[in-house]
Short mmCIF file of C-alpha atoms and ligand atoms in Angstrom, two decimals:
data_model
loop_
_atom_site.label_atom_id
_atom_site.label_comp_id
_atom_site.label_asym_id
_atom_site.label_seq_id
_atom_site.Cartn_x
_atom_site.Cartn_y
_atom_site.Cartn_z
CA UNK A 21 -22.61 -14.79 1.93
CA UNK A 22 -19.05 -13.50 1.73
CA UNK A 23 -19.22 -9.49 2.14
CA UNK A 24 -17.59 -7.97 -0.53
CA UNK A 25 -15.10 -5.94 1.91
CA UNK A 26 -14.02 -8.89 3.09
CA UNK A 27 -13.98 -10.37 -0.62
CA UNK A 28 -11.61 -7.56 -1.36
CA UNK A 29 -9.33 -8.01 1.53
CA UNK A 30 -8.85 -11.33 0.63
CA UNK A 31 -7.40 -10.73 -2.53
CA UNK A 32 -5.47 -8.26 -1.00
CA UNK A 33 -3.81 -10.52 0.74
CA UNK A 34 -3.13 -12.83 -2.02
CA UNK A 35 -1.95 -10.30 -4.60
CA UNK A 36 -0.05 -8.65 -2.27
CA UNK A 37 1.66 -10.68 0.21
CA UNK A 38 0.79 -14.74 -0.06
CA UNK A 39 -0.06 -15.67 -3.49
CA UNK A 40 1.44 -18.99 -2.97
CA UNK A 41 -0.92 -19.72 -0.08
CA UNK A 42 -3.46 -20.51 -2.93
CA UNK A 43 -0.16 -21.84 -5.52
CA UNK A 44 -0.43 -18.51 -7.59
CA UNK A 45 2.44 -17.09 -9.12
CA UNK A 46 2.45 -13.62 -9.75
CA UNK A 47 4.45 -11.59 -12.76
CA UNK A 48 6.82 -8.77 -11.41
CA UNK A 49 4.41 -6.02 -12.08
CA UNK A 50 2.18 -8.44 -9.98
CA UNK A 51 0.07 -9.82 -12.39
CA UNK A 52 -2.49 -12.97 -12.27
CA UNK A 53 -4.74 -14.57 -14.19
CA UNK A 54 -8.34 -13.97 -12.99
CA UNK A 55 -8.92 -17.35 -13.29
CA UNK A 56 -6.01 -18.60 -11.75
CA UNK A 57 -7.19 -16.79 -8.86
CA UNK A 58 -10.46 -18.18 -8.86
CA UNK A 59 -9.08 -21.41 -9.32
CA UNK A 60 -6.70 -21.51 -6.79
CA UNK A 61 -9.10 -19.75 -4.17
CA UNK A 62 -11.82 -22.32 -4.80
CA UNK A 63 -8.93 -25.53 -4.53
CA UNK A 64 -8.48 -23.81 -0.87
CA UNK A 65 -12.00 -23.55 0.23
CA UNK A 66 -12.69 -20.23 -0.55
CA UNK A 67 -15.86 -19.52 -2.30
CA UNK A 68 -14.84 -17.07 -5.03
CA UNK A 69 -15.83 -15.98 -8.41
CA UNK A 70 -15.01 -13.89 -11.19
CA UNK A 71 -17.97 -11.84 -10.84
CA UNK A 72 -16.82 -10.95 -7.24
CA UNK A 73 -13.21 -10.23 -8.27
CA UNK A 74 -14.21 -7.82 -10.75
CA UNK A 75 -17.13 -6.21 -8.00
CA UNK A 76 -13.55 -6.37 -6.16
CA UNK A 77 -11.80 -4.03 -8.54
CA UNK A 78 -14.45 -1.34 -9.10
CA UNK A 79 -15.90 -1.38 -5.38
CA UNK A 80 -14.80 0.91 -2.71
CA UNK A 81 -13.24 3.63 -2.29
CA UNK A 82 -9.79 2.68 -2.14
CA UNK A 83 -8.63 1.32 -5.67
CA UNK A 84 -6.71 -1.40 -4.53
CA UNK A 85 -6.50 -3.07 -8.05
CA UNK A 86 -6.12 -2.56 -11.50
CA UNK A 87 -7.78 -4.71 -14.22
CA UNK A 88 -5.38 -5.28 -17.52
CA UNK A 89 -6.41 -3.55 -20.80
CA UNK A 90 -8.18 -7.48 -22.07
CA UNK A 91 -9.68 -7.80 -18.91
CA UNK A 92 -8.16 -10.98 -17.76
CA UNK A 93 -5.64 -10.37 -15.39
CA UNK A 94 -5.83 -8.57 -12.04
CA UNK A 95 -3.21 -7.29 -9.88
CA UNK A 96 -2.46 -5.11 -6.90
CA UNK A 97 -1.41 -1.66 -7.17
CA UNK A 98 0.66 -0.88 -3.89
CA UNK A 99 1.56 -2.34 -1.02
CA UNK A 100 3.47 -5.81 -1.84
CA UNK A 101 5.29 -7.20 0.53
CA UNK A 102 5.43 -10.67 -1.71
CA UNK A 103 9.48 -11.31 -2.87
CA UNK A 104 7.62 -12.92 -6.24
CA UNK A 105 6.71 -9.21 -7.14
CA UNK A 106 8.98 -6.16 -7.90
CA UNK A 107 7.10 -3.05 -9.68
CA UNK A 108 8.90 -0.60 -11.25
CA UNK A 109 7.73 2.93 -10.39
CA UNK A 110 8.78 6.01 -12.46
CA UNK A 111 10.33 8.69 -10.21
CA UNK A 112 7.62 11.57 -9.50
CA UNK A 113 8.37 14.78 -7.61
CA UNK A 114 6.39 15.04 -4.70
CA UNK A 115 4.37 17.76 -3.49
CA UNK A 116 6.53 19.79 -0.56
CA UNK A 117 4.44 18.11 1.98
CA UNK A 118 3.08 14.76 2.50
CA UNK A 119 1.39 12.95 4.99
CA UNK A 120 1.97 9.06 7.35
CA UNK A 121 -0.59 8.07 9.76
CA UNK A 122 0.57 5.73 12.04
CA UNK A 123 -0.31 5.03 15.99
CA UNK A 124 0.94 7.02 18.86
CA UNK A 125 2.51 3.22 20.31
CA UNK A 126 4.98 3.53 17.16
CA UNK A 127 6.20 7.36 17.43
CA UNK A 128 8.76 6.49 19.79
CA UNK A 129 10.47 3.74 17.27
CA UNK A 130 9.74 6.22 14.74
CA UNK A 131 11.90 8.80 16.27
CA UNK A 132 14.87 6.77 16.74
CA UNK A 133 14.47 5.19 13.12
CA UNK A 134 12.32 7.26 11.11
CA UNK A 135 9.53 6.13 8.78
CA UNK A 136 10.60 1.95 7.37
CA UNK A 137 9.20 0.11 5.63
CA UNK A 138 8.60 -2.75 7.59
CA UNK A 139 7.44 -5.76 5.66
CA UNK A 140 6.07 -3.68 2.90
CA UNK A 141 8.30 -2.33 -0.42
CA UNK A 142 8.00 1.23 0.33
CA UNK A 143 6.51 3.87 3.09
CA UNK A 144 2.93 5.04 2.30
CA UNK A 145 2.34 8.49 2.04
CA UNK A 146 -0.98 10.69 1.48
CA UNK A 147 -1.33 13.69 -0.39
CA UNK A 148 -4.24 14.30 1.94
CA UNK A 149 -4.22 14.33 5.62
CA UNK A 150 -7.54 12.90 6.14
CA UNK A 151 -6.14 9.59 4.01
CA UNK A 152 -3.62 9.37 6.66
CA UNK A 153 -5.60 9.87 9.65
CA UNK A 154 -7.37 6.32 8.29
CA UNK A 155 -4.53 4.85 7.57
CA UNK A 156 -3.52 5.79 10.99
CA UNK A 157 -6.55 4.37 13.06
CA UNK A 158 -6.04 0.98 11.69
CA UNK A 159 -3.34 0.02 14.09
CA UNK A 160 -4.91 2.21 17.20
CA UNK A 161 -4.72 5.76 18.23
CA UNK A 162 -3.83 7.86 14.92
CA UNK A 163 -0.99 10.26 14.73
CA UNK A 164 -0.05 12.14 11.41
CA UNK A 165 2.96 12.94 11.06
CA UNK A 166 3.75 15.66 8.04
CA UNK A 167 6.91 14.32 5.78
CA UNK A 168 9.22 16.83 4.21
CA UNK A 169 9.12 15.58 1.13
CA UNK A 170 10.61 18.10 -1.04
CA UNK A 171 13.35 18.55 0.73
CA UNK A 172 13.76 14.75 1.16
CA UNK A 173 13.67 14.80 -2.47
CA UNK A 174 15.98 17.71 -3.67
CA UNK A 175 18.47 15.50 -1.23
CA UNK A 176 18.28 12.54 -3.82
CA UNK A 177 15.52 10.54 -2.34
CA UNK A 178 13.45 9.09 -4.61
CA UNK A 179 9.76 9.42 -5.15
CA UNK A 180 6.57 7.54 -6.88
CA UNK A 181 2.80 7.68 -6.93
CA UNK A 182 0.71 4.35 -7.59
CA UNK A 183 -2.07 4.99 -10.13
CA UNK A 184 -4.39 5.31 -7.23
CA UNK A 185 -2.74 8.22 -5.63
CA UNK A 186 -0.86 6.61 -2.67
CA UNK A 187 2.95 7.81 -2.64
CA UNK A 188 5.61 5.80 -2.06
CA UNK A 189 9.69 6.10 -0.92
CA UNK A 190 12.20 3.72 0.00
CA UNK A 191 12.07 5.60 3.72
CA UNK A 192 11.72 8.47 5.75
CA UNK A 193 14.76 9.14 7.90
CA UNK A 194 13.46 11.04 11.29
CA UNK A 195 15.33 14.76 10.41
CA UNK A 196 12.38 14.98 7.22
CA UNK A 197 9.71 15.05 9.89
CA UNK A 198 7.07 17.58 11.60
CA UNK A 199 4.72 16.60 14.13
CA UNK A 200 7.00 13.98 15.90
CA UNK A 201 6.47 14.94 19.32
CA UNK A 202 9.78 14.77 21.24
CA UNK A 203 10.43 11.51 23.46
C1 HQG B 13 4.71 1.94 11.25
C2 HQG B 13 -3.63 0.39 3.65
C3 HQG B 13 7.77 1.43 14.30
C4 HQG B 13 3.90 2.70 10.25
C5 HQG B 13 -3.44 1.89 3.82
C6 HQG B 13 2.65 1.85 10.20
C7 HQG B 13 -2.08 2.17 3.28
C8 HQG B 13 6.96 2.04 12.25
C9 HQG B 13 3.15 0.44 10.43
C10 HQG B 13 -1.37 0.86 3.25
C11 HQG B 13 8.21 2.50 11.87
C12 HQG B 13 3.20 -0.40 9.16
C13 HQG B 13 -0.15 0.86 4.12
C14 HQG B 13 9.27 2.41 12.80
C15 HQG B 13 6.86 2.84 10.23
N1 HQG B 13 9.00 1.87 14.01
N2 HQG B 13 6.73 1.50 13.47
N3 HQG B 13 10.52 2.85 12.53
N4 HQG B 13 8.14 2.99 10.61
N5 HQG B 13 6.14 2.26 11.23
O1 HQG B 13 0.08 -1.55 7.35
O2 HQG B 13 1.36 2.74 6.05
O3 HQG B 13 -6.30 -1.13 3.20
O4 HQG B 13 2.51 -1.96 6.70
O5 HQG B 13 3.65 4.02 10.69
O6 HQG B 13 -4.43 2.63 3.20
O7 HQG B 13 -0.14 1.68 7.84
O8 HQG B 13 -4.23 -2.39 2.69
O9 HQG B 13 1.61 0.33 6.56
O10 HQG B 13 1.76 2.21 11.22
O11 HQG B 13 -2.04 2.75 2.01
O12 HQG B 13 -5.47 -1.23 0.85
O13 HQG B 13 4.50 0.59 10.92
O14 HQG B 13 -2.31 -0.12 3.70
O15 HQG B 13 -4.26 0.10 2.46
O16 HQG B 13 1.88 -0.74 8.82
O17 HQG B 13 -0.51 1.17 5.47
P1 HQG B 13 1.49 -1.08 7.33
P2 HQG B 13 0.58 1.57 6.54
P3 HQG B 13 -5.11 -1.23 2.29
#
């Protein structure tokens, strides 16, 4: 029996970064066909159905996906690094503050370079710092770091916030943030 966490992190990792590692094609707002999904997870070997995608979608407490309005297609919200998709985000502004967990091995790299975004389309910001404390522990020993983002964004840097309340910018260059301990 496939747990559904691990259900969920599955399609995360189809929608967002290998959807041709089952031959799906995503739109580029990210879209797929539930059933293509199903249907190209169960050609792999992967015991998936749609009953489990859409447990997938309402489980949890991060809200990873977003159903569309007929109830067919699925997609991810945030966090692509796949070149097949390219959301558009409306600018929003930011609150003054907001928050990056990372891991105390990456604070030196982060000093020299600021905040990239590696192989992902944008940084990952919280409005909350408990969000980024998470965030942080998944790659070791967590360290928030507060970004300036006001200020980043009354300079001309851009903004947005996926429809489950994770923020997103292009990058963070170091000068926009607090709680970098010095090197
Ligand atoms: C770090 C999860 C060295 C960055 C979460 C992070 C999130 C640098 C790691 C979402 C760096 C990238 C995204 C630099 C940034 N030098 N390291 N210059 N700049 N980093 O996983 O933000 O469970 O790609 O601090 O909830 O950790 O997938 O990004 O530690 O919203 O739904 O490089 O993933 O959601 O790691 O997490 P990631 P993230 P899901």
């Amino acid at each position: 029996m496939t747990r559904p966490e691990d259900t969920s992190k599955f399609i995360a990792y189809v929608l967002r970064h290998a959807p041709e590692s089952i031959g799906l094609r995503l739109d580029a707002q990210g879209w797929a066909g539930i059933d293509a999904l199903v249907a190209g997870a169960v050609a792999a070997g992967r015991v998936l159905t749609a009953a489990e995608v859409a447990q997938a979608v309402d489980s949890g407490t991060k809200k990873r996906y977003e159903l569309s309005a007929d109830g067919l297609r699925i997609r991810a919200l945030q966090g692509h690094s796949t070149p097949q998709v390219n959301r558009s985000f409306e600018p929003v502004e930011p609150p003054p503050i907001l928050f990056h967990g990372t891991a105390t091995r990456f604070l030196a790299s982060i000093r020299a370079r600021g905040l990239l975004p590696g192989s992902r389309q944008h940084v990952h910001l919280s409005a909350d710092e408990a969000t980024a404390v998470q965030v942080g522990q998944r790659h070791g020993k967590a360290h928030v770091l507060k970004v300036e983002a006001g200020r980043m964004q009354a300079l001309g840097h851009v903004f947005h916030r996926a429809e489950n309340g994770v923020w997103l910018t292009a990058a963070v260059p170091p000068e926009f943030l607090l709680l970098l301990p010095p090197g």
